[in-house]
């Protein structure tokens, strides 16, 4: 009874939404996870290429070969996806229109890097994996410069 | 602010609480930081509070945005409705 009266009273009070998350303006942005993911993709490509052929007559050897191959491919796939996700967060949430003045190639750089993530999913290519690591390193550099600029 | 408060729950906030009393660790408060957010006070220092969410690592709080000035406190959450 008291509670329902209170509820009626409270409904008359002005209410505002209090959020539990302050969301983007307070978010932590860091290119490190993308760099680690890109480095992992490169490592997996190296491991796939270095994987010794299985002995076709030895079932155990064949099983181990496929087990390792699948694990490497799975990890490559996972980290290429993670890399893409991380750089998209930087691109869409961290960077703002005012950054474009200082970094005019910003959109192209992110777009190409995101595409490189997909290429690395599709292929086992040392060259493309190295290009991804390089592209993410360049994004990290842009990120760092943007931080220095905003602190001045 | 899980598990203490769930999405959509209504709480009563006393805007006058800290006119007369001082905030203390454990108080749940609404603070103005970009927008109104609900957090629990973990530490109090002269003129500022360190707030954290109850939801562990998933929370964005003073661990990210630092100490909050006392005047940013909208009020103390006194009860769930």
PDB file of C-alpha atoms in Angstrom:
ATOM      1  CA  UNK A   1       0.000   0.000   0.000  1.00  0.00           C
ATOM      2  CA  UNK A   2       2.719   2.412   1.041  1.00  0.00           C
ATOM      3  CA  UNK A   3       4.770   1.268  -1.876  1.00  0.00           C
ATOM      4  CA  UNK A   4       2.012   1.810  -4.411  1.00  0.00           C
ATOM      5  CA  UNK A   5       1.315   5.271  -3.007  1.00  0.00           C
ATOM      6  CA  UNK A   6       4.996   5.984  -3.252  1.00  0.00           C
ATOM      7  CA  UNK A   7       4.967   4.783  -6.844  1.00  0.00           C
ATOM      8  CA  UNK A   8       2.154   7.158  -7.719  1.00  0.00           C
ATOM      9  CA  UNK A   9       4.038   9.965  -6.018  1.00  0.00           C
ATOM     10  CA  UNK A  10       7.273   9.061  -7.775  1.00  0.00           C
ATOM     11  CA  UNK A  11       5.582   9.000 -11.159  1.00  0.00           C
ATOM     12  CA  UNK A  12       4.749  12.640 -10.607  1.00  0.00           C
ATOM     13  CA  UNK A  13       8.402  13.466 -10.019  1.00  0.00           C
ATOM     14  CA  UNK A  14      10.571  14.610 -12.903  1.00  0.00           C
ATOM     15  CA  UNK A  15      12.708  11.705 -14.024  1.00  0.00           C
ATOM     16  CA  UNK A  16      15.911  11.578 -16.007  1.00  0.00           C
ATOM     17  CA  UNK A  17      17.899   8.675 -17.344  1.00  0.00           C
ATOM     18  CA  UNK A  18      21.095   7.830 -15.491  1.00  0.00           C
ATOM     19  CA  UNK A  19      23.358   5.700 -17.649  1.00  0.00           C
ATOM     20  CA  UNK A  20      25.616   3.009 -16.313  1.00  0.00           C
ATOM     21  CA  UNK A  21      28.141   3.625 -19.061  1.00  0.00           C
ATOM     22  CA  UNK A  22      29.610   6.887 -20.129  1.00  0.00           C
ATOM     23  CA  UNK A  23      30.223   5.346 -23.548  1.00  0.00           C
ATOM     24  CA  UNK A  24      32.445   6.643 -26.275  1.00  0.00           C
ATOM     25  CA  UNK A  25      33.822   9.927 -24.919  1.00  0.00           C
ATOM     26  CA  UNK A  26      35.476   8.057 -22.064  1.00  0.00           C
ATOM     27  CA  UNK A  27      36.430   4.974 -24.017  1.00  0.00           C
ATOM     28  CA  UNK A  28      39.964   3.745 -24.050  1.00  0.00           C
ATOM     29  CA  UNK A  29      41.403   3.718 -27.520  1.00  0.00           C
ATOM     30  CA  UNK A  30      44.627   1.975 -28.288  1.00  0.00           C
ATOM     31  CA  UNK A  31      46.017   0.499 -31.501  1.00  0.00           C
ATOM     32  CA  UNK A  32      47.913  -2.156 -29.537  1.00  0.00           C
ATOM     33  CA  UNK A  33      45.247  -4.903 -29.757  1.00  0.00           C
ATOM     34  CA  UNK A  34      45.113  -4.430 -33.544  1.00  0.00           C
ATOM     35  CA  UNK A  35      48.900  -4.604 -33.727  1.00  0.00           C
ATOM     36  CA  UNK A  36      48.989  -7.797 -31.671  1.00  0.00           C
ATOM     37  CA  UNK A  37      46.245  -9.300 -33.842  1.00  0.00           C
ATOM     38  CA  UNK A  38      48.127  -8.387 -37.039  1.00  0.00           C
ATOM     39  CA  UNK A  39      51.367  -9.840 -35.629  1.00  0.00           C
ATOM     40  CA  UNK A  40      49.464 -13.030 -34.784  1.00  0.00           C
ATOM     41  CA  UNK A  41      48.161 -13.276 -38.365  1.00  0.00           C
ATOM     42  CA  UNK A  42      51.732 -13.011 -39.672  1.00  0.00           C
ATOM     43  CA  UNK A  43      52.962 -15.611 -37.182  1.00  0.00           C
ATOM     44  CA  UNK A  44      50.197 -18.033 -38.211  1.00  0.00           C
ATOM     45  CA  UNK A  45      51.049 -17.625 -41.907  1.00  0.00           C
ATOM     46  CA  UNK A  46      54.679 -18.410 -41.091  1.00  0.00           C
ATOM     47  CA  UNK A  47      53.634 -21.438 -39.060  1.00  0.00           C
ATOM     48  CA  UNK A  48      51.308 -22.739 -41.788  1.00  0.00           C
ATOM     49  CA  UNK A  49      54.055 -22.395 -44.368  1.00  0.00           C
ATOM     50  CA  UNK A  50      56.619 -24.061 -42.103  1.00  0.00           C
ATOM     51  CA  UNK A  51      54.362 -26.972 -41.177  1.00  0.00           C
ATOM     52  CA  UNK A  52      56.079 -30.201 -42.259  1.00  0.00           C
ATOM     53  CA  UNK A  53      54.100 -32.474 -44.561  1.00  0.00           C
ATOM     54  CA  UNK A  54      52.409 -35.411 -42.900  1.00  0.00           C
ATOM     55  CA  UNK A  55      53.558 -38.935 -43.548  1.00  0.00           C
ATOM     56  CA  UNK A  56      50.557 -40.278 -45.492  1.00  0.00           C
ATOM     57  CA  UNK A  57      51.174 -43.830 -44.235  1.00  0.00           C
ATOM     58  CA  UNK A  58      51.080 -42.815 -40.608  1.00  0.00           C
ATOM     59  CA  UNK A  59      47.575 -42.019 -39.383  1.00  0.00           C
ATOM     60  CA  UNK A  60      48.908 -40.306 -36.282  1.00  0.00           C
ATOM     61  CA  UNK A  61      51.141 -38.067 -38.339  1.00  0.00           C
ATOM     62  CA  UNK A  62      48.229 -37.159 -40.653  1.00  0.00           C
ATOM     63  CA  UNK A  63      45.969 -36.380 -37.683  1.00  0.00           C
ATOM     64  CA  UNK A  64      48.591 -34.189 -36.078  1.00  0.00           C
ATOM     65  CA  UNK A  65      49.210 -32.403 -39.355  1.00  0.00           C
ATOM     66  CA  UNK A  66      45.543 -31.551 -39.831  1.00  0.00           C
ATOM     67  CA  UNK A  67      45.135 -30.670 -36.176  1.00  0.00           C
ATOM     68  CA  UNK A  68      47.987 -28.160 -36.327  1.00  0.00           C
ATOM     69  CA  UNK A  69      46.879 -26.799 -39.703  1.00  0.00           C
ATOM     70  CA  UNK A  70      43.301 -26.252 -38.543  1.00  0.00           C
ATOM     71  CA  UNK A  71      44.469 -24.572 -35.344  1.00  0.00           C
ATOM     72  CA  UNK A  72      46.768 -22.204 -37.237  1.00  0.00           C
ATOM     73  CA  UNK A  73      44.101 -21.360 -39.806  1.00  0.00           C
ATOM     74  CA  UNK A  74      41.498 -20.874 -37.097  1.00  0.00           C
ATOM     75  CA  UNK A  75      43.798 -18.542 -35.148  1.00  0.00           C
ATOM     76  CA  UNK A  76      44.649 -16.615 -38.316  1.00  0.00           C
ATOM     77  CA  UNK A  77      40.959 -16.235 -39.124  1.00  0.00           C
ATOM     78  CA  UNK A  78      40.125 -15.185 -35.587  1.00  0.00           C
ATOM     79  CA  UNK A  79      42.884 -12.579 -35.333  1.00  0.00           C
ATOM     80  CA  UNK A  80      42.328 -11.150 -38.801  1.00  0.00           C
ATOM     81  CA  UNK A  81      38.716 -10.603 -37.703  1.00  0.00           C
ATOM     82  CA  UNK A  82      39.815  -9.120 -34.402  1.00  0.00           C
ATOM     83  CA  UNK A  83      42.271  -6.828 -36.165  1.00  0.00           C
ATOM     84  CA  UNK A  84      39.500  -5.569 -38.420  1.00  0.00           C
ATOM     85  CA  UNK A  85      37.172  -5.021 -35.496  1.00  0.00           C
ATOM     86  CA  UNK A  86      39.817  -3.088 -33.536  1.00  0.00           C
ATOM     87  CA  UNK A  87      40.780  -0.780 -36.378  1.00  0.00           C
ATOM     88  CA  UNK A  88      37.118  -0.128 -37.180  1.00  0.00           C
ATOM     89  CA  UNK A  89      36.628   1.013 -33.576  1.00  0.00           C
ATOM     90  CA  UNK A  90      39.525   3.434 -33.946  1.00  0.00           C
ATOM     91  CA  UNK A  91      38.257   4.605 -37.303  1.00  0.00           C
ATOM     92  CA  UNK A  92      34.622   5.116 -36.419  1.00  0.00           C
ATOM     93  CA  UNK A  93      34.817   6.022 -32.718  1.00  0.00           C
ATOM     94  CA  UNK A  94      38.184   7.604 -32.023  1.00  0.00           C
ATOM     95  CA  UNK A  95      39.019   9.596 -35.138  1.00  0.00           C
ATOM     96  CA  UNK A  96      36.988  12.694 -35.753  1.00  0.00           C
ATOM     97  CA  UNK A  97      36.500  14.948 -38.786  1.00  0.00           C
ATOM     98  CA  UNK A  98      39.074  17.413 -37.453  1.00  0.00           C
ATOM     99  CA  UNK A  99      41.777  14.738 -37.710  1.00  0.00           C
ATOM    100  CA  UNK A 100      41.327  14.672 -41.471  1.00  0.00           C
ATOM    101  CA  UNK A 101      43.022  18.058 -41.778  1.00  0.00           C
ATOM    102  CA  UNK A 102      46.233  16.690 -40.342  1.00  0.00           C
ATOM    103  CA  UNK A 103      45.893  13.192 -41.803  1.00  0.00           C
ATOM    104  CA  UNK A 104      44.232  13.579 -45.195  1.00  0.00           C
ATOM    105  CA  UNK A 105      44.813   9.928 -46.137  1.00  0.00           C
ATOM    106  CA  UNK A 106      43.100   8.694 -42.962  1.00  0.00           C
ATOM    107  CA  UNK A 107      40.037   7.173 -44.635  1.00  0.00           C
ATOM    108  CA  UNK A 108      42.058   5.472 -47.373  1.00  0.00           C
ATOM    109  CA  UNK A 109      44.471   4.050 -44.821  1.00  0.00           C
ATOM    110  CA  UNK A 110      41.714   2.529 -42.692  1.00  0.00           C
ATOM    111  CA  UNK A 111      39.775   1.289 -45.671  1.00  0.00           C
ATOM    112  CA  UNK A 112      42.811  -0.427 -47.183  1.00  0.00           C
ATOM    113  CA  UNK A 113      43.775  -1.932 -43.830  1.00  0.00           C
ATOM    114  CA  UNK A 114      40.275  -3.293 -43.257  1.00  0.00           C
ATOM    115  CA  UNK A 115      40.402  -4.872 -46.704  1.00  0.00           C
ATOM    116  CA  UNK A 116      43.829  -6.334 -45.942  1.00  0.00           C
ATOM    117  CA  UNK A 117      42.313  -8.066 -42.915  1.00  0.00           C
ATOM    118  CA  UNK A 118      39.846  -9.816 -45.200  1.00  0.00           C
ATOM    119  CA  UNK A 119      42.541 -10.703 -47.740  1.00  0.00           C
ATOM    120  CA  UNK A 120      44.503 -12.331 -44.934  1.00  0.00           C
ATOM    121  CA  UNK A 121      41.495 -14.424 -44.059  1.00  0.00           C
ATOM    122  CA  UNK A 122      41.165 -15.606 -47.631  1.00  0.00           C
ATOM    123  CA  UNK A 123      44.829 -16.324 -48.287  1.00  0.00           C
ATOM    124  CA  UNK A 124      47.963 -17.737 -46.767  1.00  0.00           C
ATOM    125  CA  UNK A 125      50.256 -15.024 -48.024  1.00  0.00           C
ATOM    126  CA  UNK A 126      53.418 -13.901 -46.294  1.00  0.00           C
ATOM    127  CA  UNK A 127      53.422 -10.724 -48.353  1.00  0.00           C
ATOM    128  CA  UNK A 128      49.877  -9.724 -47.462  1.00  0.00           C
ATOM    129  CA  UNK A 129      50.410 -10.595 -43.794  1.00  0.00           C
ATOM    130  CA  UNK A 130      53.488  -8.350 -43.729  1.00  0.00           C
ATOM    131  CA  UNK A 131      51.509  -5.600 -45.464  1.00  0.00           C
ATOM    132  CA  UNK A 132      48.842  -5.890 -42.761  1.00  0.00           C
ATOM    133  CA  UNK A 133      51.415  -5.562 -39.955  1.00  0.00           C
ATOM    134  CA  UNK A 134      52.878  -2.527 -41.731  1.00  0.00           C
ATOM    135  CA  UNK A 135      49.468  -0.930 -42.343  1.00  0.00           C
ATOM    136  CA  UNK A 136      48.434  -1.335 -38.698  1.00  0.00           C
ATOM    137  CA  UNK A 137      51.799   0.092 -37.597  1.00  0.00           C
ATOM    138  CA  UNK A 138      51.086   3.159 -39.749  1.00  0.00           C
ATOM    139  CA  UNK A 139      47.656   3.511 -38.146  1.00  0.00           C
ATOM    140  CA  UNK A 140      49.308   3.264 -34.718  1.00  0.00           C
ATOM    141  CA  UNK A 141      51.673   6.034 -35.768  1.00  0.00           C
ATOM    142  CA  UNK A 142      48.799   8.254 -36.923  1.00  0.00           C
ATOM    143  CA  UNK A 143      47.000   7.505 -33.650  1.00  0.00           C
ATOM    144  CA  UNK A 144      50.080   8.474 -31.639  1.00  0.00           C
ATOM    145  CA  UNK A 145      50.533  11.697 -33.584  1.00  0.00           C
ATOM    146  CA  UNK A 146      46.871  12.595 -33.098  1.00  0.00           C
ATOM    147  CA  UNK A 147      47.293  12.115 -29.348  1.00  0.00           C
ATOM    148  CA  UNK A 148      50.355  14.349 -29.283  1.00  0.00           C
ATOM    149  CA  UNK A 149      48.485  16.992 -31.247  1.00  0.00           C
ATOM    150  CA  UNK A 150      45.487  16.915 -28.926  1.00  0.00           C
ATOM    151  CA  UNK A 151      47.707  17.190 -25.838  1.00  0.00           C
ATOM    152  CA  UNK A 152      49.409  20.353 -27.082  1.00  0.00           C
TER     153      UNK A 152
ATOM    154  CA  UNK B   1      25.524  -1.104 -12.584  1.00  0.00           C
ATOM    155  CA  UNK B   2      24.796  -4.806 -12.467  1.00  0.00           C
ATOM    156  CA  UNK B   3      24.137  -6.605 -10.212  1.00  0.00           C
ATOM    157  CA  UNK B   4      22.774  -3.879  -7.897  1.00  0.00           C
ATOM    158  CA  UNK B   5      20.834  -2.022 -10.582  1.00  0.00           C
ATOM    159  CA  UNK B   6      19.422  -3.337 -13.811  1.00  0.00           C
ATOM    160  CA  UNK B   7      18.568  -1.569 -17.028  1.00  0.00           C
ATOM    161  CA  UNK B   8      15.306   0.329 -16.777  1.00  0.00           C
ATOM    162  CA  UNK B   9      15.063   0.342 -13.009  1.00  0.00           C
ATOM    163  CA  UNK B  10      13.938   3.545 -11.361  1.00  0.00           C
ATOM    164  CA  UNK B  11      15.860   4.992  -8.468  1.00  0.00           C
ATOM    165  CA  UNK B  12      15.213   7.923  -6.199  1.00  0.00           C
ATOM    166  CA  UNK B  13      18.084  10.389  -6.061  1.00  0.00           C
ATOM    167  CA  UNK B  14      18.465  12.857  -3.225  1.00  0.00           C
ATOM    168  CA  UNK B  15      20.066  15.966  -4.652  1.00  0.00           C
ATOM    169  CA  UNK B  16      20.494  17.463  -1.214  1.00  0.00           C
ATOM    170  CA  UNK B  17      22.357  14.571   0.427  1.00  0.00           C
ATOM    171  CA  UNK B  18      25.762  16.122   0.137  1.00  0.00           C
ATOM    172  CA  UNK B  19      24.760  19.611   1.096  1.00  0.00           C
ATOM    173  CA  UNK B  20      24.577  18.425   4.656  1.00  0.00           C
ATOM    174  CA  UNK B  21      26.555  15.216   4.706  1.00  0.00           C
ATOM    175  CA  UNK B  22      29.766  14.058   3.092  1.00  0.00           C
ATOM    176  CA  UNK B  23      29.995  11.307   0.493  1.00  0.00           C
ATOM    177  CA  UNK B  24      31.472   8.076   1.729  1.00  0.00           C
ATOM    178  CA  UNK B  25      32.791   4.934   0.109  1.00  0.00           C
ATOM    179  CA  UNK B  26      29.975   2.607  -0.829  1.00  0.00           C
ATOM    180  CA  UNK B  27      27.454   5.340  -1.641  1.00  0.00           C
ATOM    181  CA  UNK B  28      25.757   4.927  -4.985  1.00  0.00           C
ATOM    182  CA  UNK B  29      25.618   8.276  -6.729  1.00  0.00           C
ATOM    183  CA  UNK B  30      24.557   9.845  -9.986  1.00  0.00           C
ATOM    184  CA  UNK B  31      27.352  11.959 -11.423  1.00  0.00           C
ATOM    185  CA  UNK B  32      27.389  14.281 -14.372  1.00  0.00           C
ATOM    186  CA  UNK B  33      30.130  13.165 -16.709  1.00  0.00           C
ATOM    187  CA  UNK B  34      29.195  13.877 -20.346  1.00  0.00           C
ATOM    188  CA  UNK B  35      25.780  12.675 -19.253  1.00  0.00           C
ATOM    189  CA  UNK B  36      24.246  11.455 -16.016  1.00  0.00           C
ATOM    190  CA  UNK B  37      25.810   8.177 -14.991  1.00  0.00           C
ATOM    191  CA  UNK B  38      25.267   5.962 -11.991  1.00  0.00           C
ATOM    192  CA  UNK B  39      28.313   4.652 -10.102  1.00  0.00           C
ATOM    193  CA  UNK B  40      29.438   3.619  -6.646  1.00  0.00           C
ATOM    194  CA  UNK B  41      31.954   5.686  -4.696  1.00  0.00           C
ATOM    195  CA  UNK B  42      35.120   3.723  -3.991  1.00  0.00           C
ATOM    196  CA  UNK B  43      37.322   6.408  -2.472  1.00  0.00           C
ATOM    197  CA  UNK B  44      36.846   9.945  -1.270  1.00  0.00           C
ATOM    198  CA  UNK B  45      39.498  12.604  -1.196  1.00  0.00           C
ATOM    199  CA  UNK B  46      39.257  16.300  -0.509  1.00  0.00           C
ATOM    200  CA  UNK B  47      36.833  17.681  -3.044  1.00  0.00           C
ATOM    201  CA  UNK B  48      36.762  14.631  -5.292  1.00  0.00           C
ATOM    202  CA  UNK B  49      35.569  11.043  -5.481  1.00  0.00           C
ATOM    203  CA  UNK B  50      36.751   7.918  -7.243  1.00  0.00           C
ATOM    204  CA  UNK B  51      33.770   6.031  -8.618  1.00  0.00           C
ATOM    205  CA  UNK B  52      33.545   2.497  -9.956  1.00  0.00           C
ATOM    206  CA  UNK B  53      30.765   0.428 -11.438  1.00  0.00           C
ATOM    207  CA  UNK B  54      29.640  -2.755  -9.754  1.00  0.00           C
ATOM    208  CA  UNK B  55      29.994  -4.681 -12.976  1.00  0.00           C
ATOM    209  CA  UNK B  56      33.714  -5.368 -12.612  1.00  0.00           C
ATOM    210  CA  UNK B  57      35.854  -5.132 -15.678  1.00  0.00           C
ATOM    211  CA  UNK B  58      32.930  -4.319 -17.942  1.00  0.00           C
ATOM    212  CA  UNK B  59      32.398  -0.975 -16.272  1.00  0.00           C
ATOM    213  CA  UNK B  60      33.755   2.312 -17.559  1.00  0.00           C
ATOM    214  CA  UNK B  61      34.454   4.427 -14.522  1.00  0.00           C
ATOM    215  CA  UNK B  62      37.136   6.388 -12.643  1.00  0.00           C
ATOM    216  CA  UNK B  63      39.635   3.769 -13.686  1.00  0.00           C
ATOM    217  CA  UNK B  64      39.217   5.230 -17.160  1.00  0.00           C
ATOM    218  CA  UNK B  65      38.206   8.823 -16.606  1.00  0.00           C
ATOM    219  CA  UNK B  66      39.846   9.562 -13.251  1.00  0.00           C
ATOM    220  CA  UNK B  67      38.623  11.302 -10.133  1.00  0.00           C
ATOM    221  CA  UNK B  68      35.367  13.228 -10.281  1.00  0.00           C
ATOM    222  CA  UNK B  69      34.966  16.631  -8.675  1.00  0.00           C
ATOM    223  CA  UNK B  70      32.441  16.763  -5.879  1.00  0.00           C
ATOM    224  CA  UNK B  71      30.348  19.365  -7.689  1.00  0.00           C
ATOM    225  CA  UNK B  72      29.775  16.845 -10.483  1.00  0.00           C
ATOM    226  CA  UNK B  73      27.749  14.697  -8.120  1.00  0.00           C
ATOM    227  CA  UNK B  74      24.061  15.128  -8.942  1.00  0.00           C
ATOM    228  CA  UNK B  75      22.906  13.290  -5.858  1.00  0.00           C
ATOM    229  CA  UNK B  76      22.888  10.152  -3.808  1.00  0.00           C
ATOM    230  CA  UNK B  77      20.800   7.179  -4.822  1.00  0.00           C
ATOM    231  CA  UNK B  78      18.643   6.529  -1.791  1.00  0.00           C
ATOM    232  CA  UNK B  79      16.371   3.747  -2.931  1.00  0.00           C
ATOM    233  CA  UNK B  80      15.068   1.662  -5.758  1.00  0.00           C
ATOM    234  CA  UNK B  81      11.478   2.346  -6.592  1.00  0.00           C
TER     235      UNK B  81
END
